[in-house]
Amino acid sequence: MQFDDDADLDTSEVQDVRGGRIPGGRATVGGGVAALMALILGLFFGVGPDQLGLSSGDGQPDAASSSLAQVQQTCKKGSDANTKEDCRMVAVVNSVQDFWTQEFARRSGTYTPSSTVFFTNRVGTACGTATSAVGPFYCPGDRKVYLDLGFFDELRDQFGSSGGPFAQAYVVAHEYGHHVQDLMGTLAKAQDGVTGANSNSVRTELQADCYAGVWASHATTTKDPVTGKALLTSLTDADIRDGLDAAAAVGDDRIQERFQGRVTPETWTHGSSEQRQQWFYRGFSSGDMAQCNTFR
């Protein structure tokens, strides 16, 4: 996975509040077993922490900005994305949103950009207050993606993913898949409180995987509207394998077997490892979001 060294990164699409403090409220999930269980329940859930029962306080929309504002200071060029993890996430956000902007326009629609918020430990959102334990999530209340970069260590160490830059990119693209669903009015289907292998929650998550694959299919040909050049210049078969491995690592069956020793499909919210791989690859191989209708 390689970015154009000379490309300009748009850090305005990312809010860096790492090291900031939350005004008011408190998180209800701490460390240890509680945090681990929250992570298992919340991983890629796609909606805000209030849906997981993790909200508290007054639901302030944003944490206070860090005085460091690291990405704004250090993430200038594609060369930074090729050497620094947080800058790579900025570049992925830029690429994903360039693609969806152009795809919506091609379909005579309008894409509304979403910010990604980098945070540490806990963050206040329009959906409530959350800790890092819930994993990456999308909050429809403020239409932002929230990400503690430490999650990627958990993905590798706790969930057995092979890791790699594109595994991280898959996570970000999946969350932006939820933003696309929100703009199209389909995200609300996941919030009916029903679980199980055929639930709307599972169908919503699998569609977000498929949308991530659609972006990946076009990533190296999606041109920056300013420069006319693709920001992402190289995506290898090994990268796609890393993405598929990450998708498998967070399948409900894999997580349940790993942490509770048995598989209970009636409680699934995301789909099996095989399903998650299947739908990501379906999006990647077709490059067509019309092929991502998981609700049929």
Short mmCIF file of C-alpha atoms in Angstrom, two decimals:
data_model
loop_
_atom_site.label_atom_id
_atom_site.label_comp_id
_atom_site.label_asym_id
_atom_site.label_seq_id
_atom_site.Cartn_x
_atom_site.Cartn_y
_atom_site.Cartn_z
CA MET A 1 0.00 0.00 0.00
CA GLN A 2 1.72 3.13 -1.23
CA PHE A 3 0.72 6.78 -1.49
CA ASP A 4 2.01 9.41 -3.89
CA ASP A 5 4.95 10.97 -2.03
CA ASP A 6 4.25 14.42 -3.47
CA ALA A 7 0.49 14.46 -2.79
CA ASP A 8 -0.90 17.06 -0.39
CA LEU A 9 -2.88 15.63 2.52
CA ASP A 10 -6.11 17.34 3.56
CA THR A 11 -5.95 17.33 7.36
CA SER A 12 -9.20 19.31 7.57
CA GLU A 13 -11.01 15.97 7.23
CA VAL A 14 -9.53 14.77 10.53
CA GLN A 15 -9.94 16.19 14.02
CA ASP A 16 -7.06 15.28 16.30
CA VAL A 17 -8.14 15.45 19.94
CA ARG A 18 -5.65 12.96 21.31
CA GLY A 19 -4.65 14.09 24.76
CA GLY A 20 -7.75 16.27 25.10
CA ARG A 21 -10.16 16.27 28.03
CA ILE A 22 -13.89 15.70 27.86
CA PRO A 23 -16.05 18.57 29.12
CA GLY A 24 -18.36 16.96 31.68
CA GLY A 25 -19.72 13.45 31.89
CA ARG A 26 -17.91 10.20 32.52
CA ALA A 27 -17.51 6.95 30.66
CA THR A 28 -19.30 3.97 32.15
CA VAL A 29 -16.85 1.37 30.89
CA GLY A 30 -13.42 1.06 32.46
CA GLY A 31 -10.52 -1.28 31.94
CA GLY A 32 -10.06 -4.98 32.45
CA VAL A 33 -12.85 -7.45 31.73
CA ALA A 34 -15.50 -4.76 31.32
CA ALA A 35 -13.47 -2.99 28.68
CA LEU A 36 -12.74 -6.22 26.84
CA MET A 37 -16.40 -7.19 26.77
CA ALA A 38 -17.34 -3.73 25.54
CA LEU A 39 -14.80 -4.08 22.78
CA ILE A 40 -16.25 -7.46 21.78
CA LEU A 41 -19.77 -6.00 21.75
CA GLY A 42 -18.93 -2.71 20.17
CA LEU A 43 -16.39 -3.65 17.54
CA PHE A 44 -17.37 -1.96 14.29
CA PHE A 45 -20.91 -1.61 15.59
CA GLY A 46 -21.42 1.28 13.25
CA VAL A 47 -23.55 3.45 15.46
CA GLY A 48 -22.82 5.59 18.47
CA PRO A 49 -22.03 4.30 21.95
CA ASP A 50 -25.55 5.06 23.16
CA GLN A 51 -26.69 2.00 21.22
CA LEU A 52 -24.33 -0.11 23.37
CA GLY A 53 -25.46 1.36 26.67
CA LEU A 54 -22.14 3.12 27.09
CA SER A 55 -23.38 6.70 27.12
CA SER A 56 -23.24 8.91 30.14
CA GLY A 57 -23.05 12.56 31.01
CA ASP A 58 -24.64 15.12 28.73
CA GLY A 59 -23.40 13.81 25.41
CA GLN A 60 -21.14 16.71 24.52
CA PRO A 61 -20.43 16.50 20.79
CA ASP A 62 -16.65 16.79 20.87
CA ALA A 63 -13.70 16.44 23.17
CA ALA A 64 -11.55 19.49 23.73
CA SER A 65 -8.83 19.83 21.11
CA SER A 66 -5.34 18.65 21.97
CA SER A 67 -2.77 21.41 22.12
CA LEU A 68 -0.55 19.25 19.99
CA ALA A 69 -2.97 18.81 17.07
CA GLN A 70 -0.46 16.31 15.77
CA VAL A 71 -1.86 15.52 12.35
CA GLN A 72 -2.15 19.16 11.37
CA GLN A 73 1.51 19.68 12.22
CA THR A 74 3.08 16.53 10.85
CA CYS A 75 0.86 15.15 8.08
CA LYS A 76 1.56 17.31 5.05
CA LYS A 77 2.47 15.01 2.17
CA GLY A 78 1.90 11.51 0.89
CA SER A 79 5.46 10.74 1.99
CA ASP A 80 4.28 11.30 5.57
CA ALA A 81 1.46 8.81 4.99
CA ASN A 82 4.01 6.25 3.83
CA THR A 83 5.99 6.52 7.07
CA LYS A 84 3.58 7.50 9.88
CA GLU A 85 0.50 5.63 11.01
CA ASP A 86 -1.68 8.64 11.85
CA CYS A 87 -0.76 10.33 8.57
CA ARG A 88 -1.64 7.13 6.74
CA MET A 89 -5.09 7.26 8.30
CA VAL A 90 -5.45 10.87 7.09
CA ALA A 91 -4.56 9.74 3.57
CA VAL A 92 -7.04 6.85 3.71
CA VAL A 93 -9.81 9.21 4.85
CA ASN A 94 -8.93 11.56 1.97
CA SER A 95 -8.98 8.72 -0.55
CA VAL A 96 -12.22 7.20 0.74
CA GLN A 97 -14.04 10.53 0.69
CA ASP A 98 -12.69 11.47 -2.74
CA PHE A 99 -14.12 8.20 -4.04
CA TRP A 100 -17.56 8.56 -2.45
CA THR A 101 -17.82 12.19 -3.52
CA GLN A 102 -17.24 11.15 -7.11
CA GLU A 103 -19.42 8.05 -6.88
CA PHE A 104 -22.39 9.97 -5.49
CA ALA A 105 -21.96 12.61 -8.20
CA ARG A 106 -21.85 9.89 -10.86
CA ARG A 107 -25.17 8.68 -9.52
CA SER A 108 -26.59 12.23 -9.53
CA GLY A 109 -26.37 12.50 -5.76
CA THR A 110 -24.45 14.63 -3.29
CA TYR A 111 -21.97 13.21 -0.81
CA THR A 112 -21.66 15.08 2.49
CA PRO A 113 -18.14 14.68 3.94
CA SER A 114 -17.61 13.22 7.40
CA SER A 115 -14.77 14.01 9.79
CA THR A 116 -12.71 11.33 11.49
CA VAL A 117 -11.87 12.09 15.11
CA PHE A 118 -8.63 10.67 16.53
CA PHE A 119 -8.87 10.31 20.31
CA THR A 120 -7.28 8.51 23.22
CA ASN A 121 -9.00 6.76 26.11
CA ARG A 122 -12.45 8.35 25.83
CA VAL A 123 -14.36 10.89 23.82
CA GLY A 124 -17.60 12.85 23.95
CA THR A 125 -19.85 12.59 20.89
CA ALA A 126 -23.37 13.52 19.87
CA CYS A 127 -24.20 9.87 20.59
CA GLY A 128 -22.84 10.03 24.14
CA THR A 129 -19.51 9.42 25.82
CA ALA A 130 -17.44 6.39 24.81
CA THR A 131 -14.16 4.82 25.80
CA SER A 132 -11.59 3.30 23.50
CA ALA A 133 -13.00 -0.07 24.55
CA VAL A 134 -15.90 0.14 22.10
CA GLY A 135 -13.52 0.12 19.13
CA PRO A 136 -13.93 2.33 16.05
CA PHE A 137 -17.46 3.59 15.54
CA TYR A 138 -19.60 5.94 13.49
CA CYS A 139 -21.97 8.33 15.25
CA PRO A 140 -25.00 9.26 13.12
CA GLY A 141 -25.82 12.06 15.55
CA ASP A 142 -22.87 14.15 14.39
CA ARG A 143 -21.95 12.11 11.31
CA LYS A 144 -18.37 11.53 12.44
CA VAL A 145 -16.09 8.49 12.59
CA TYR A 146 -14.28 7.97 15.91
CA LEU A 147 -10.99 6.12 16.13
CA ASP A 148 -8.40 5.46 18.82
CA LEU A 149 -5.33 4.37 16.86
CA GLY A 150 -4.40 2.00 19.68
CA PHE A 151 -7.23 -0.20 18.43
CA PHE A 152 -5.00 -1.52 15.67
CA ASP A 153 -2.75 -3.14 18.26
CA GLU A 154 -5.84 -4.82 19.72
CA LEU A 155 -6.89 -6.02 16.27
CA ARG A 156 -3.58 -7.78 15.89
CA ASP A 157 -2.82 -8.90 19.45
CA GLN A 158 -6.30 -9.71 20.80
CA PHE A 159 -8.16 -10.71 17.65
CA GLY A 160 -5.40 -12.42 15.69
CA SER A 161 -5.38 -10.24 12.58
CA SER A 162 -2.18 -10.32 10.56
CA GLY A 163 -2.22 -6.53 10.69
CA GLY A 164 -0.62 -4.36 8.06
CA PRO A 165 -1.45 -0.94 6.63
CA PHE A 166 -4.36 -2.12 4.53
CA ALA A 167 -5.96 -3.92 7.47
CA GLN A 168 -6.10 -0.49 9.07
CA ALA A 169 -7.44 1.06 5.87
CA TYR A 170 -10.20 -1.56 5.78
CA VAL A 171 -11.33 -0.52 9.26
CA VAL A 172 -11.58 3.14 8.24
CA ALA A 173 -13.30 2.34 4.94
CA HIS A 174 -15.81 0.13 6.78
CA GLU A 175 -16.77 2.99 9.10
CA TYR A 176 -17.19 5.30 6.13
CA GLY A 177 -19.42 2.61 4.67
CA HIS A 178 -21.72 3.35 7.61
CA HIS A 179 -21.60 7.05 6.74
CA VAL A 180 -22.68 6.19 3.19
CA GLN A 181 -25.53 4.12 4.65
CA ASP A 182 -26.50 7.06 6.85
CA LEU A 183 -26.63 9.40 3.86
CA MET A 184 -28.72 6.87 1.95
CA GLY A 185 -31.13 6.24 4.82
CA THR A 186 -30.27 2.58 5.36
CA LEU A 187 -28.24 2.80 8.58
CA ALA A 188 -31.34 3.10 10.75
CA LYS A 189 -32.29 -0.46 9.81
CA ALA A 190 -29.54 -1.73 12.11
CA GLN A 191 -31.00 -0.03 15.15
CA ASP A 192 -34.07 -2.19 15.72
CA GLY A 193 -32.48 -4.05 18.63
CA VAL A 194 -32.73 -7.45 16.92
CA THR A 195 -29.72 -9.77 16.80
CA GLY A 196 -29.02 -13.00 14.95
CA ALA A 197 -27.46 -14.28 11.77
CA ASN A 198 -30.23 -12.83 9.59
CA SER A 199 -30.78 -9.61 11.55
CA ASN A 200 -30.71 -6.14 10.05
CA SER A 201 -27.67 -5.41 12.19
CA VAL A 202 -25.70 -8.16 10.47
CA ARG A 203 -26.93 -7.10 7.04
CA THR A 204 -25.89 -3.52 7.75
CA GLU A 205 -22.39 -4.53 8.84
CA LEU A 206 -21.91 -6.78 5.81
CA GLN A 207 -22.99 -3.98 3.51
CA ALA A 208 -20.42 -1.67 5.11
CA ASP A 209 -17.80 -4.36 4.44
CA CYS A 210 -18.93 -4.48 0.83
CA TYR A 211 -18.73 -0.69 0.52
CA ALA A 212 -15.18 -0.86 1.90
CA GLY A 213 -14.37 -3.32 -0.86
CA VAL A 214 -15.90 -1.03 -3.50
CA TRP A 215 -13.61 1.79 -2.38
CA ALA A 216 -10.60 -0.55 -2.46
CA SER A 217 -11.50 -1.56 -6.02
CA HIS A 218 -11.25 2.07 -7.15
CA ALA A 219 -8.64 3.37 -4.71
CA THR A 220 -5.71 3.55 -7.12
CA THR A 221 -7.77 5.17 -9.88
CA THR A 222 -9.65 7.72 -7.77
CA LYS A 223 -8.10 11.07 -8.61
CA ASP A 224 -7.66 13.96 -6.24
CA PRO A 225 -9.94 16.75 -7.52
CA VAL A 226 -7.17 19.34 -7.12
CA THR A 227 -4.14 17.55 -8.56
CA GLY A 228 -5.89 15.15 -10.93
CA LYS A 229 -3.64 12.36 -9.62
CA ALA A 230 -4.49 9.33 -7.53
CA LEU A 231 -3.46 9.68 -3.90
CA LEU A 232 -3.11 5.91 -3.45
CA THR A 233 -0.73 4.63 -6.10
CA SER A 234 -0.26 0.98 -5.21
CA LEU A 235 -2.49 -1.72 -3.71
CA THR A 236 -1.14 -5.26 -3.91
CA ASP A 237 -2.68 -8.70 -3.61
CA ALA A 238 -0.94 -8.97 -0.23
CA ASP A 239 -2.71 -5.80 0.89
CA ILE A 240 -6.10 -7.24 -0.06
CA ARG A 241 -5.25 -10.43 1.82
CA ASP A 242 -4.52 -8.31 4.90
CA GLY A 243 -7.92 -6.66 4.49
CA LEU A 244 -9.65 -10.01 4.16
CA ASP A 245 -7.79 -11.31 7.21
CA ALA A 246 -8.90 -8.30 9.24
CA ALA A 247 -12.50 -8.87 8.13
CA ALA A 248 -12.27 -12.51 9.22
CA ALA A 249 -10.70 -11.58 12.57
CA VAL A 250 -13.79 -9.60 13.57
CA GLY A 251 -16.39 -12.12 12.47
CA ASP A 252 -18.90 -12.91 15.21
CA ASP A 253 -18.10 -16.62 15.13
CA ARG A 254 -14.34 -16.03 15.43
CA ILE A 255 -14.76 -13.59 18.32
CA GLN A 256 -17.24 -15.78 20.18
CA GLU A 257 -15.11 -18.89 19.81
CA ARG A 258 -12.03 -17.00 20.98
CA PHE A 259 -13.56 -15.29 24.01
CA GLN A 260 -16.46 -17.48 25.15
CA GLY A 261 -15.49 -20.87 23.75
CA ARG A 262 -18.70 -21.41 21.78
CA VAL A 263 -20.55 -19.89 18.83
CA THR A 264 -24.06 -18.49 19.36
CA PRO A 265 -25.47 -17.27 16.02
CA GLU A 266 -28.64 -15.96 17.67
CA THR A 267 -26.56 -13.16 19.24
CA TRP A 268 -24.65 -12.14 16.11
CA THR A 269 -24.54 -8.47 15.18
CA HIS A 270 -21.85 -8.43 12.47
CA GLY A 271 -21.84 -11.72 10.58
CA SER A 272 -19.45 -14.64 10.40
CA SER A 273 -15.83 -14.43 9.34
CA GLU A 274 -16.72 -16.08 6.03
CA GLN A 275 -19.55 -13.64 5.39
CA ARG A 276 -17.43 -10.60 6.18
CA GLN A 277 -14.71 -11.77 3.81
CA GLN A 278 -17.26 -12.68 1.16
CA TRP A 279 -18.94 -9.28 1.16
CA PHE A 280 -15.70 -7.29 1.26
CA TYR A 281 -14.41 -9.28 -1.69
CA ARG A 282 -17.72 -8.94 -3.52
CA GLY A 283 -17.37 -5.17 -3.33
CA PHE A 284 -13.72 -5.31 -4.33
CA SER A 285 -14.17 -7.66 -7.27
CA SER A 286 -17.22 -5.89 -8.67
CA GLY A 287 -16.36 -2.29 -7.82
CA ASP A 288 -20.11 -1.67 -7.89
CA MET A 289 -22.04 -0.52 -4.84
CA ALA A 290 -25.22 -1.88 -6.46
CA GLN A 291 -23.81 -5.34 -5.75
CA CYS A 292 -23.84 -4.59 -2.00
CA ASN A 293 -27.53 -5.10 -1.34
CA THR A 294 -27.36 -7.36 1.70
CA PHE A 295 -31.05 -6.76 2.49
CA ARG A 296 -32.44 -8.93 -0.31
#
